[in-house]
């Protein structure tokens, strides 16, 4: 039955991704213009990022500058890896896993950046002394409104950092393992059998992703009002957008390829063509995100007031309001 099914399928739809030289030979005038524009976009992303790194290194104090450099590099790194994957289709396995591993570190770094914007762990604990975290947030427990609030302690912050850091470590380990299995022919995204390795590794990575995003969401929801003046909300939105485009969009395109919705077009098989479309879309999207990110980070913000100054200002406001109320009553 399987042989009869394969005989009805175009052999070009079952072949491996083409070599880079085959891609160049198959390009027409429109393809050459498209590949040239996308290559220029990815190169410009990398140059803008390097210029931004120099600016951040000169303007920001340590360790905030290293954390910010990591976070701002998500879109340029993904765009650069997508450009390599577009020109060299057989290297997509390596370029995708490199982008995903880098973004796994960014998930941890965005949590560290929020804490650093508030002055570090010690300043954060002093500012939020006696307060609690609301843990009924996405993506894990947004519907569990009955969950109790947890106190803000040094141990709790350590557990949140550990929850985000585990994704960066385990994602890298599983990516290396996937490459090793792929070189031996044991890792295939199209193999959905229970005996396949991809059907076990990919869902486990999905669980790790959700687990790492949870503490980041908790920290952001708690601190979003305090760091509003630092434009942290649009910065966090850019991080979320990179997450959706690099993870969810790519997964949807791969599913469409496995379903046969994306047809093969020699020399590209169905999966290779879906991967090529994903790389091209990613370059354009990351180029726009890089420009927006540069506007948000390439500027200096006034430091946040300390927690004691905020308490003094709050007490002064309460005193003036009480005084005004007493005078009005008289």
PDB file of C-alpha atoms in Angstrom:
ATOM      1  CA  UNK A   1       0.000   0.000   0.000  1.00  0.00           C
ATOM      2  CA  UNK A   2       2.792   2.394   0.899  1.00  0.00           C
ATOM      3  CA  UNK A   3       4.650   1.611  -2.328  1.00  0.00           C
ATOM      4  CA  UNK A   4       1.517   2.301  -4.359  1.00  0.00           C
ATOM      5  CA  UNK A   5       1.076   5.625  -2.554  1.00  0.00           C
ATOM      6  CA  UNK A   6       4.675   6.639  -3.209  1.00  0.00           C
ATOM      7  CA  UNK A   7       4.338   5.748  -6.869  1.00  0.00           C
ATOM      8  CA  UNK A   8       1.527   8.282  -7.265  1.00  0.00           C
ATOM      9  CA  UNK A   9       3.592  11.105  -5.718  1.00  0.00           C
ATOM     10  CA  UNK A  10       5.954  13.229  -7.751  1.00  0.00           C
ATOM     11  CA  UNK A  11       9.509  12.028  -6.935  1.00  0.00           C
ATOM     12  CA  UNK A  12      10.596  15.664  -6.518  1.00  0.00           C
ATOM     13  CA  UNK A  13       8.258  15.929  -3.540  1.00  0.00           C
ATOM     14  CA  UNK A  14      10.159  13.187  -1.710  1.00  0.00           C
ATOM     15  CA  UNK A  15      13.711  14.352  -2.295  1.00  0.00           C
ATOM     16  CA  UNK A  16      16.024  16.155   0.118  1.00  0.00           C
ATOM     17  CA  UNK A  17      16.289  19.953   0.131  1.00  0.00           C
ATOM     18  CA  UNK A  18      18.329  21.244  -2.811  1.00  0.00           C
ATOM     19  CA  UNK A  19      21.901  22.429  -2.605  1.00  0.00           C
ATOM     20  CA  UNK A  20      22.715  26.131  -2.578  1.00  0.00           C
ATOM     21  CA  UNK A  21      24.046  25.965  -6.134  1.00  0.00           C
ATOM     22  CA  UNK A  22      20.749  24.414  -7.287  1.00  0.00           C
ATOM     23  CA  UNK A  23      18.816  27.233  -5.644  1.00  0.00           C
ATOM     24  CA  UNK A  24      20.942  29.840  -7.444  1.00  0.00           C
ATOM     25  CA  UNK A  25      20.567  28.124 -10.813  1.00  0.00           C
ATOM     26  CA  UNK A  26      16.788  27.933 -10.432  1.00  0.00           C
ATOM     27  CA  UNK A  27      16.342  31.648  -9.652  1.00  0.00           C
ATOM     28  CA  UNK A  28      14.648  33.819 -12.260  1.00  0.00           C
ATOM     29  CA  UNK A  29      14.724  37.609 -12.326  1.00  0.00           C
ATOM     30  CA  UNK A  30      12.009  37.938  -9.687  1.00  0.00           C
ATOM     31  CA  UNK A  31      13.714  35.368  -7.482  1.00  0.00           C
ATOM     32  CA  UNK A  32      17.057  37.129  -7.764  1.00  0.00           C
ATOM     33  CA  UNK A  33      15.487  40.440  -6.788  1.00  0.00           C
ATOM     34  CA  UNK A  34      13.622  38.823  -3.884  1.00  0.00           C
ATOM     35  CA  UNK A  35      16.668  37.023  -2.551  1.00  0.00           C
ATOM     36  CA  UNK A  36      18.769  40.157  -2.959  1.00  0.00           C
ATOM     37  CA  UNK A  37      16.298  42.350  -1.049  1.00  0.00           C
ATOM     38  CA  UNK A  38      15.904  39.811   1.768  1.00  0.00           C
ATOM     39  CA  UNK A  39      19.679  39.396   2.034  1.00  0.00           C
ATOM     40  CA  UNK A  40      20.044  43.189   2.240  1.00  0.00           C
ATOM     41  CA  UNK A  41      17.396  43.295   4.999  1.00  0.00           C
ATOM     42  CA  UNK A  42      19.128  40.652   7.095  1.00  0.00           C
ATOM     43  CA  UNK A  43      22.517  42.338   6.596  1.00  0.00           C
ATOM     44  CA  UNK A  44      21.069  45.704   7.611  1.00  0.00           C
ATOM     45  CA  UNK A  45      19.526  44.088  10.702  1.00  0.00           C
ATOM     46  CA  UNK A  46      22.938  42.793  11.727  1.00  0.00           C
ATOM     47  CA  UNK A  47      24.653  46.144  11.115  1.00  0.00           C
ATOM     48  CA  UNK A  48      22.002  48.059  13.081  1.00  0.00           C
ATOM     49  CA  UNK A  49      22.350  45.588  15.920  1.00  0.00           C
ATOM     50  CA  UNK A  50      26.134  45.966  16.034  1.00  0.00           C
ATOM     51  CA  UNK A  51      25.753  49.751  16.108  1.00  0.00           C
ATOM     52  CA  UNK A  52      23.193  49.422  18.896  1.00  0.00           C
ATOM     53  CA  UNK A  53      25.561  47.165  20.848  1.00  0.00           C
ATOM     54  CA  UNK A  54      28.250  49.868  20.743  1.00  0.00           C
ATOM     55  CA  UNK A  55      25.738  52.468  21.955  1.00  0.00           C
ATOM     56  CA  UNK A  56      24.448  50.272  24.794  1.00  0.00           C
ATOM     57  CA  UNK A  57      27.974  49.336  25.853  1.00  0.00           C
ATOM     58  CA  UNK A  58      28.900  53.013  26.197  1.00  0.00           C
ATOM     59  CA  UNK A  59      25.715  54.320  27.784  1.00  0.00           C
ATOM     60  CA  UNK A  60      24.459  51.604  30.141  1.00  0.00           C
ATOM     61  CA  UNK A  61      26.080  50.398  33.348  1.00  0.00           C
ATOM     62  CA  UNK A  62      27.062  46.814  34.021  1.00  0.00           C
ATOM     63  CA  UNK A  63      25.297  44.327  34.222  1.00  0.00           C
ATOM     64  CA  UNK A  64      22.299  45.984  32.562  1.00  0.00           C
ATOM     65  CA  UNK A  65      24.177  46.551  29.322  1.00  0.00           C
ATOM     66  CA  UNK A  66      25.018  42.871  28.786  1.00  0.00           C
ATOM     67  CA  UNK A  67      21.429  41.854  29.489  1.00  0.00           C
ATOM     68  CA  UNK A  68      20.073  44.496  27.124  1.00  0.00           C
ATOM     69  CA  UNK A  69      22.493  43.440  24.379  1.00  0.00           C
ATOM     70  CA  UNK A  70      21.231  39.874  24.683  1.00  0.00           C
ATOM     71  CA  UNK A  71      17.566  40.917  24.525  1.00  0.00           C
ATOM     72  CA  UNK A  72      17.952  43.283  21.568  1.00  0.00           C
ATOM     73  CA  UNK A  73      19.798  40.615  19.572  1.00  0.00           C
ATOM     74  CA  UNK A  74      16.800  38.285  19.221  1.00  0.00           C
ATOM     75  CA  UNK A  75      15.414  39.709  15.972  1.00  0.00           C
ATOM     76  CA  UNK A  76      18.798  40.302  14.231  1.00  0.00           C
ATOM     77  CA  UNK A  77      20.048  36.804  15.085  1.00  0.00           C
ATOM     78  CA  UNK A  78      16.854  35.178  13.811  1.00  0.00           C
ATOM     79  CA  UNK A  79      16.982  37.282  10.625  1.00  0.00           C
ATOM     80  CA  UNK A  80      20.625  36.330  10.009  1.00  0.00           C
ATOM     81  CA  UNK A  81      19.992  32.627  10.584  1.00  0.00           C
ATOM     82  CA  UNK A  82      16.913  32.788   8.349  1.00  0.00           C
ATOM     83  CA  UNK A  83      19.036  34.308   5.586  1.00  0.00           C
ATOM     84  CA  UNK A  84      21.510  31.430   5.824  1.00  0.00           C
ATOM     85  CA  UNK A  85      18.632  28.958   5.791  1.00  0.00           C
ATOM     86  CA  UNK A  86      17.128  30.646   2.736  1.00  0.00           C
ATOM     87  CA  UNK A  87      20.335  30.378   0.712  1.00  0.00           C
ATOM     88  CA  UNK A  88      21.367  26.944   2.054  1.00  0.00           C
ATOM     89  CA  UNK A  89      18.163  24.889   2.494  1.00  0.00           C
ATOM     90  CA  UNK A  90      20.023  21.840   3.815  1.00  0.00           C
ATOM     91  CA  UNK A  91      21.303  23.898   6.753  1.00  0.00           C
ATOM     92  CA  UNK A  92      17.820  24.808   7.999  1.00  0.00           C
ATOM     93  CA  UNK A  93      18.070  22.261  10.811  1.00  0.00           C
ATOM     94  CA  UNK A  94      21.147  24.048  12.173  1.00  0.00           C
ATOM     95  CA  UNK A  95      19.913  27.607  11.589  1.00  0.00           C
ATOM     96  CA  UNK A  96      16.519  26.998  13.203  1.00  0.00           C
ATOM     97  CA  UNK A  97      18.005  25.335  16.246  1.00  0.00           C
ATOM     98  CA  UNK A  98      20.564  28.147  16.609  1.00  0.00           C
ATOM     99  CA  UNK A  99      17.790  30.761  16.532  1.00  0.00           C
ATOM    100  CA  UNK A 100      15.670  28.805  19.002  1.00  0.00           C
ATOM    101  CA  UNK A 101      18.578  28.304  21.411  1.00  0.00           C
ATOM    102  CA  UNK A 102      19.409  32.013  21.322  1.00  0.00           C
ATOM    103  CA  UNK A 103      15.803  32.967  21.970  1.00  0.00           C
ATOM    104  CA  UNK A 104      15.678  30.483  24.861  1.00  0.00           C
ATOM    105  CA  UNK A 105      18.410  32.554  26.516  1.00  0.00           C
ATOM    106  CA  UNK A 106      16.476  35.744  25.721  1.00  0.00           C
ATOM    107  CA  UNK A 107      13.471  34.412  27.681  1.00  0.00           C
ATOM    108  CA  UNK A 108      15.671  34.261  30.775  1.00  0.00           C
ATOM    109  CA  UNK A 109      17.343  37.584  30.013  1.00  0.00           C
ATOM    110  CA  UNK A 110      14.027  39.450  29.700  1.00  0.00           C
ATOM    111  CA  UNK A 111      13.213  38.400  33.269  1.00  0.00           C
ATOM    112  CA  UNK A 112      16.616  39.582  34.442  1.00  0.00           C
ATOM    113  CA  UNK A 113      16.166  42.857  32.535  1.00  0.00           C
ATOM    114  CA  UNK A 114      12.904  43.648  34.326  1.00  0.00           C
ATOM    115  CA  UNK A 115      14.617  43.142  37.677  1.00  0.00           C
ATOM    116  CA  UNK A 116      17.651  45.181  36.602  1.00  0.00           C
ATOM    117  CA  UNK A 117      15.418  48.055  35.482  1.00  0.00           C
ATOM    118  CA  UNK A 118      14.108  48.162  39.054  1.00  0.00           C
ATOM    119  CA  UNK A 119      17.633  48.375  40.470  1.00  0.00           C
ATOM    120  CA  UNK A 120      18.524  44.715  40.900  1.00  0.00           C
ATOM    121  CA  UNK A 121      17.335  41.993  43.243  1.00  0.00           C
ATOM    122  CA  UNK A 122      18.092  43.856  46.469  1.00  0.00           C
ATOM    123  CA  UNK A 123      16.387  47.047  45.315  1.00  0.00           C
ATOM    124  CA  UNK A 124      13.451  45.038  43.984  1.00  0.00           C
ATOM    125  CA  UNK A 125      12.971  43.306  47.346  1.00  0.00           C
ATOM    126  CA  UNK A 126      13.247  46.622  49.191  1.00  0.00           C
ATOM    127  CA  UNK A 127      10.774  48.296  46.856  1.00  0.00           C
ATOM    128  CA  UNK A 128       8.251  45.444  47.082  1.00  0.00           C
ATOM    129  CA  UNK A 129       8.663  44.601  50.759  1.00  0.00           C
ATOM    130  CA  UNK A 130       5.469  43.081  52.116  1.00  0.00           C
ATOM    131  CA  UNK A 131       3.857  42.705  48.690  1.00  0.00           C
ATOM    132  CA  UNK A 132       2.812  39.537  46.861  1.00  0.00           C
ATOM    133  CA  UNK A 133       2.961  38.047  43.352  1.00  0.00           C
ATOM    134  CA  UNK A 134      -0.190  37.178  41.445  1.00  0.00           C
ATOM    135  CA  UNK A 135       0.596  33.766  39.952  1.00  0.00           C
ATOM    136  CA  UNK A 136      -2.710  33.288  38.116  1.00  0.00           C
ATOM    137  CA  UNK A 137      -1.254  34.644  34.879  1.00  0.00           C
ATOM    138  CA  UNK A 138      -0.563  33.209  31.447  1.00  0.00           C
ATOM    139  CA  UNK A 139       0.409  31.033  29.827  1.00  0.00           C
ATOM    140  CA  UNK A 140       0.011  28.396  32.557  1.00  0.00           C
ATOM    141  CA  UNK A 141      -2.587  29.551  35.078  1.00  0.00           C
ATOM    142  CA  UNK A 142      -4.453  32.493  33.558  1.00  0.00           C
ATOM    143  CA  UNK A 143      -7.776  30.691  34.183  1.00  0.00           C
ATOM    144  CA  UNK A 144      -6.932  29.598  37.745  1.00  0.00           C
ATOM    145  CA  UNK A 145      -8.148  32.721  39.532  1.00  0.00           C
ATOM    146  CA  UNK A 146      -8.456  30.817  42.815  1.00  0.00           C
ATOM    147  CA  UNK A 147      -4.698  30.452  43.177  1.00  0.00           C
ATOM    148  CA  UNK A 148      -3.374  32.296  46.245  1.00  0.00           C
ATOM    149  CA  UNK A 149      -0.899  35.138  45.951  1.00  0.00           C
ATOM    150  CA  UNK A 150       2.649  34.311  46.998  1.00  0.00           C
ATOM    151  CA  UNK A 151       4.910  36.635  49.022  1.00  0.00           C
ATOM    152  CA  UNK A 152       7.803  38.370  47.299  1.00  0.00           C
ATOM    153  CA  UNK A 153      10.947  36.886  48.795  1.00  0.00           C
ATOM    154  CA  UNK A 154      14.491  36.266  47.642  1.00  0.00           C
ATOM    155  CA  UNK A 155      13.719  32.558  47.415  1.00  0.00           C
ATOM    156  CA  UNK A 156      10.703  33.227  45.210  1.00  0.00           C
ATOM    157  CA  UNK A 157      12.752  35.371  42.825  1.00  0.00           C
ATOM    158  CA  UNK A 158      15.382  32.623  42.677  1.00  0.00           C
ATOM    159  CA  UNK A 159      12.720  30.053  41.760  1.00  0.00           C
ATOM    160  CA  UNK A 160      11.365  32.339  39.052  1.00  0.00           C
ATOM    161  CA  UNK A 161      14.834  32.809  37.585  1.00  0.00           C
ATOM    162  CA  UNK A 162      15.379  29.060  37.744  1.00  0.00           C
ATOM    163  CA  UNK A 163      12.088  28.466  35.947  1.00  0.00           C
ATOM    164  CA  UNK A 164      13.193  30.677  33.072  1.00  0.00           C
ATOM    165  CA  UNK A 165      16.793  29.434  33.049  1.00  0.00           C
ATOM    166  CA  UNK A 166      15.841  25.769  32.742  1.00  0.00           C
ATOM    167  CA  UNK A 167      14.452  26.420  29.269  1.00  0.00           C
ATOM    168  CA  UNK A 168      17.718  27.973  28.086  1.00  0.00           C
ATOM    169  CA  UNK A 169      19.726  24.997  29.364  1.00  0.00           C
ATOM    170  CA  UNK A 170      17.430  22.126  28.412  1.00  0.00           C
ATOM    171  CA  UNK A 171      16.546  23.642  25.032  1.00  0.00           C
ATOM    172  CA  UNK A 172      20.229  23.763  24.118  1.00  0.00           C
ATOM    173  CA  UNK A 173      20.799  20.193  25.299  1.00  0.00           C
ATOM    174  CA  UNK A 174      17.785  18.878  23.377  1.00  0.00           C
ATOM    175  CA  UNK A 175      18.804  20.851  20.283  1.00  0.00           C
ATOM    176  CA  UNK A 176      22.256  19.259  20.280  1.00  0.00           C
ATOM    177  CA  UNK A 177      20.630  15.864  20.798  1.00  0.00           C
ATOM    178  CA  UNK A 178      18.232  16.505  17.905  1.00  0.00           C
ATOM    179  CA  UNK A 179      21.108  17.393  15.571  1.00  0.00           C
ATOM    180  CA  UNK A 180      22.977  14.238  16.566  1.00  0.00           C
ATOM    181  CA  UNK A 181      19.900  12.099  15.926  1.00  0.00           C
ATOM    182  CA  UNK A 182      19.173  13.939  12.679  1.00  0.00           C
ATOM    183  CA  UNK A 183      22.635  13.234  11.291  1.00  0.00           C
ATOM    184  CA  UNK A 184      22.001   9.559  12.013  1.00  0.00           C
ATOM    185  CA  UNK A 185      18.573   9.649  10.364  1.00  0.00           C
ATOM    186  CA  UNK A 186      16.614   9.188  13.614  1.00  0.00           C
ATOM    187  CA  UNK A 187      15.105  12.691  13.869  1.00  0.00           C
ATOM    188  CA  UNK A 188      12.501  13.570  11.253  1.00  0.00           C
ATOM    189  CA  UNK A 189       9.775  16.187  11.772  1.00  0.00           C
ATOM    190  CA  UNK A 190       7.514  14.361   9.319  1.00  0.00           C
ATOM    191  CA  UNK A 191       7.736  11.126  11.324  1.00  0.00           C
ATOM    192  CA  UNK A 192       4.648  11.201  13.522  1.00  0.00           C
ATOM    193  CA  UNK A 193       4.848   7.570  14.591  1.00  0.00           C
ATOM    194  CA  UNK A 194       4.990   6.772  18.291  1.00  0.00           C
ATOM    195  CA  UNK A 195       8.451   5.274  17.752  1.00  0.00           C
ATOM    196  CA  UNK A 196       9.823   8.511  16.261  1.00  0.00           C
ATOM    197  CA  UNK A 197      12.028  10.784  18.329  1.00  0.00           C
ATOM    198  CA  UNK A 198      10.516  14.065  17.100  1.00  0.00           C
ATOM    199  CA  UNK A 199       7.084  13.158  18.491  1.00  0.00           C
ATOM    200  CA  UNK A 200       8.673  12.934  21.959  1.00  0.00           C
ATOM    201  CA  UNK A 201      11.227  15.741  21.891  1.00  0.00           C
ATOM    202  CA  UNK A 202       9.057  18.518  20.409  1.00  0.00           C
ATOM    203  CA  UNK A 203       6.129  18.243  22.892  1.00  0.00           C
ATOM    204  CA  UNK A 204       8.607  18.164  25.770  1.00  0.00           C
ATOM    205  CA  UNK A 205      10.219  21.356  24.442  1.00  0.00           C
ATOM    206  CA  UNK A 206       6.732  22.885  24.264  1.00  0.00           C
ATOM    207  CA  UNK A 207       6.167  22.129  27.953  1.00  0.00           C
ATOM    208  CA  UNK A 208       9.533  23.663  28.819  1.00  0.00           C
ATOM    209  CA  UNK A 209       8.631  26.777  26.823  1.00  0.00           C
ATOM    210  CA  UNK A 210       5.339  27.298  28.635  1.00  0.00           C
ATOM    211  CA  UNK A 211       7.004  26.694  31.997  1.00  0.00           C
ATOM    212  CA  UNK A 212       9.675  29.314  31.281  1.00  0.00           C
ATOM    213  CA  UNK A 213       7.217  31.932  30.034  1.00  0.00           C
ATOM    214  CA  UNK A 214       5.148  31.715  33.223  1.00  0.00           C
ATOM    215  CA  UNK A 215       7.624  33.391  35.654  1.00  0.00           C
ATOM    216  CA  UNK A 216       8.408  36.067  33.064  1.00  0.00           C
ATOM    217  CA  UNK A 217       4.702  36.859  32.772  1.00  0.00           C
ATOM    218  CA  UNK A 218       4.328  36.975  36.568  1.00  0.00           C
ATOM    219  CA  UNK A 219       7.217  39.407  36.952  1.00  0.00           C
ATOM    220  CA  UNK A 220       6.037  41.641  34.117  1.00  0.00           C
ATOM    221  CA  UNK A 221       2.430  41.821  35.322  1.00  0.00           C
ATOM    222  CA  UNK A 222       3.642  42.786  38.798  1.00  0.00           C
ATOM    223  CA  UNK A 223       6.147  45.428  37.634  1.00  0.00           C
ATOM    224  CA  UNK A 224       4.519  46.875  34.514  1.00  0.00           C
ATOM    225  CA  UNK A 225       3.254  50.029  36.239  1.00  0.00           C
ATOM    226  CA  UNK A 226       6.564  50.773  37.972  1.00  0.00           C
ATOM    227  CA  UNK A 227       8.577  50.541  34.732  1.00  0.00           C
ATOM    228  CA  UNK A 228       6.056  52.175  32.431  1.00  0.00           C
ATOM    229  CA  UNK A 229       8.231  55.289  32.108  1.00  0.00           C
ATOM    230  CA  UNK A 230      11.074  53.111  30.737  1.00  0.00           C
ATOM    231  CA  UNK A 231       8.894  51.989  27.799  1.00  0.00           C
ATOM    232  CA  UNK A 232       9.060  48.439  29.122  1.00  0.00           C
ATOM    233  CA  UNK A 233       5.567  47.615  27.906  1.00  0.00           C
ATOM    234  CA  UNK A 234       6.376  48.076  24.183  1.00  0.00           C
ATOM    235  CA  UNK A 235       9.745  46.377  24.769  1.00  0.00           C
ATOM    236  CA  UNK A 236       7.942  43.404  26.255  1.00  0.00           C
ATOM    237  CA  UNK A 237       5.481  43.478  23.352  1.00  0.00           C
ATOM    238  CA  UNK A 238       8.374  43.188  20.879  1.00  0.00           C
ATOM    239  CA  UNK A 239       9.699  40.205  22.814  1.00  0.00           C
ATOM    240  CA  UNK A 240       6.263  38.569  22.726  1.00  0.00           C
ATOM    241  CA  UNK A 241       5.963  39.255  18.998  1.00  0.00           C
ATOM    242  CA  UNK A 242       9.305  37.581  18.300  1.00  0.00           C
ATOM    243  CA  UNK A 243       8.121  34.610  20.348  1.00  0.00           C
ATOM    244  CA  UNK A 244       4.886  34.226  18.387  1.00  0.00           C
ATOM    245  CA  UNK A 245       6.504  34.657  14.972  1.00  0.00           C
ATOM    246  CA  UNK A 246       9.526  32.443  15.588  1.00  0.00           C
ATOM    247  CA  UNK A 247       7.680  29.628  17.347  1.00  0.00           C
ATOM    248  CA  UNK A 248       3.980  29.607  16.498  1.00  0.00           C
ATOM    249  CA  UNK A 249       4.186  30.828  12.908  1.00  0.00           C
ATOM    250  CA  UNK A 250       6.938  28.357  12.016  1.00  0.00           C
ATOM    251  CA  UNK A 251       5.008  25.494  13.600  1.00  0.00           C
ATOM    252  CA  UNK A 252       1.862  26.353  11.647  1.00  0.00           C
ATOM    253  CA  UNK A 253       3.759  26.466   8.344  1.00  0.00           C
ATOM    254  CA  UNK A 254       5.417  23.112   9.081  1.00  0.00           C
ATOM    255  CA  UNK A 255       2.030  21.562   9.879  1.00  0.00           C
ATOM    256  CA  UNK A 256       0.628  22.862   6.588  1.00  0.00           C
ATOM    257  CA  UNK A 257       3.563  21.267   4.785  1.00  0.00           C
ATOM    258  CA  UNK A 258       3.016  17.918   6.489  1.00  0.00           C
ATOM    259  CA  UNK A 259      -0.688  18.118   5.657  1.00  0.00           C
ATOM    260  CA  UNK A 260       0.084  18.697   1.980  1.00  0.00           C
ATOM    261  CA  UNK A 261      -1.489  22.170   1.899  1.00  0.00           C
ATOM    262  CA  UNK A 262       1.820  23.645   0.745  1.00  0.00           C
ATOM    263  CA  UNK A 263       2.564  21.849  -2.515  1.00  0.00           C
ATOM    264  CA  UNK A 264       6.040  20.945  -3.683  1.00  0.00           C
ATOM    265  CA  UNK A 265       7.713  23.006  -6.391  1.00  0.00           C
ATOM    266  CA  UNK A 266      10.865  21.389  -7.844  1.00  0.00           C
ATOM    267  CA  UNK A 267      13.631  21.582  -6.821  1.00  0.00           C
ATOM    268  CA  UNK A 268      11.901  22.158  -3.462  1.00  0.00           C
ATOM    269  CA  UNK A 269       9.910  19.409  -1.809  1.00  0.00           C
ATOM    270  CA  UNK A 270       6.813  20.307   0.187  1.00  0.00           C
ATOM    271  CA  UNK A 271       8.700  20.607   3.483  1.00  0.00           C
ATOM    272  CA  UNK A 272      11.643  22.414   1.898  1.00  0.00           C
ATOM    273  CA  UNK A 273       9.304  24.900   0.224  1.00  0.00           C
ATOM    274  CA  UNK A 274       7.466  25.511   3.494  1.00  0.00           C
ATOM    275  CA  UNK A 275      10.793  26.081   5.210  1.00  0.00           C
ATOM    276  CA  UNK A 276      11.858  28.513   2.485  1.00  0.00           C
ATOM    277  CA  UNK A 277       8.611  30.489   2.827  1.00  0.00           C
ATOM    278  CA  UNK A 278       9.045  30.550   6.602  1.00  0.00           C
ATOM    279  CA  UNK A 279      12.614  31.874   6.309  1.00  0.00           C
ATOM    280  CA  UNK A 280      11.588  34.610   3.876  1.00  0.00           C
ATOM    281  CA  UNK A 281       8.672  35.745   6.027  1.00  0.00           C
ATOM    282  CA  UNK A 282      10.883  35.684   9.110  1.00  0.00           C
ATOM    283  CA  UNK A 283      13.469  37.987   7.529  1.00  0.00           C
ATOM    284  CA  UNK A 284      10.854  40.618   6.669  1.00  0.00           C
ATOM    285  CA  UNK A 285       9.205  40.424  10.082  1.00  0.00           C
ATOM    286  CA  UNK A 286      12.456  40.508  12.039  1.00  0.00           C
ATOM    287  CA  UNK A 287      13.626  43.478   9.972  1.00  0.00           C
ATOM    288  CA  UNK A 288      10.614  45.513  11.098  1.00  0.00           C
ATOM    289  CA  UNK A 289      11.013  44.368  14.708  1.00  0.00           C
ATOM    290  CA  UNK A 290      14.702  45.319  14.624  1.00  0.00           C
ATOM    291  CA  UNK A 291      13.834  48.869  13.555  1.00  0.00           C
ATOM    292  CA  UNK A 292      11.208  49.235  16.302  1.00  0.00           C
ATOM    293  CA  UNK A 293      13.531  47.715  18.898  1.00  0.00           C
ATOM    294  CA  UNK A 294      16.274  50.149  17.949  1.00  0.00           C
ATOM    295  CA  UNK A 295      13.910  53.085  18.485  1.00  0.00           C
ATOM    296  CA  UNK A 296      12.980  51.770  21.938  1.00  0.00           C
ATOM    297  CA  UNK A 297      16.467  50.937  23.220  1.00  0.00           C
ATOM    298  CA  UNK A 298      18.665  53.548  21.546  1.00  0.00           C
ATOM    299  CA  UNK A 299      17.802  56.277  23.990  1.00  0.00           C
ATOM    300  CA  UNK A 300      18.456  57.013  27.631  1.00  0.00           C
ATOM    301  CA  UNK A 301      15.726  56.952  30.249  1.00  0.00           C
ATOM    302  CA  UNK A 302      15.655  58.684  33.597  1.00  0.00           C
ATOM    303  CA  UNK A 303      16.338  56.211  36.428  1.00  0.00           C
ATOM    304  CA  UNK A 304      13.387  55.106  38.485  1.00  0.00           C
ATOM    305  CA  UNK A 305      13.026  56.692  41.915  1.00  0.00           C
ATOM    306  CA  UNK A 306      13.911  54.509  44.850  1.00  0.00           C
ATOM    307  CA  UNK A 307      11.217  52.840  46.868  1.00  0.00           C
ATOM    308  CA  UNK A 308      11.765  55.177  49.825  1.00  0.00           C
ATOM    309  CA  UNK A 309      11.297  58.239  47.633  1.00  0.00           C
ATOM    310  CA  UNK A 310       8.084  56.788  46.269  1.00  0.00           C
ATOM    311  CA  UNK A 311       6.841  56.119  49.801  1.00  0.00           C
ATOM    312  CA  UNK A 312       7.689  59.692  50.824  1.00  0.00           C
ATOM    313  CA  UNK A 313       5.867  61.101  47.808  1.00  0.00           C
ATOM    314  CA  UNK A 314       2.846  58.917  48.555  1.00  0.00           C
ATOM    315  CA  UNK A 315       2.779  60.035  52.175  1.00  0.00           C
ATOM    316  CA  UNK A 316       3.055  63.694  51.112  1.00  0.00           C
ATOM    317  CA  UNK A 317       0.158  63.313  48.701  1.00  0.00           C
ATOM    318  CA  UNK A 318      -1.970  61.667  51.402  1.00  0.00           C
ATOM    319  CA  UNK A 319      -1.082  64.497  53.819  1.00  0.00           C
ATOM    320  CA  UNK A 320      -2.063  67.212  51.337  1.00  0.00           C
ATOM    321  CA  UNK A 321      -5.313  65.444  50.529  1.00  0.00           C
ATOM    322  CA  UNK A 322      -6.193  65.122  54.199  1.00  0.00           C
ATOM    323  CA  UNK A 323      -5.315  68.770  54.811  1.00  0.00           C
ATOM    324  CA  UNK A 324      -7.396  69.886  51.863  1.00  0.00           C
ATOM    325  CA  UNK A 325     -10.317  67.789  53.091  1.00  0.00           C
ATOM    326  CA  UNK A 326     -10.121  69.297  56.578  1.00  0.00           C
ATOM    327  CA  UNK A 327     -10.019  72.835  55.205  1.00  0.00           C
ATOM    328  CA  UNK A 328     -13.003  72.081  52.972  1.00  0.00           C
ATOM    329  CA  UNK A 329     -14.981  70.741  55.951  1.00  0.00           C
ATOM    330  CA  UNK A 330     -14.217  73.898  57.938  1.00  0.00           C
TER     331      UNK A 330
END
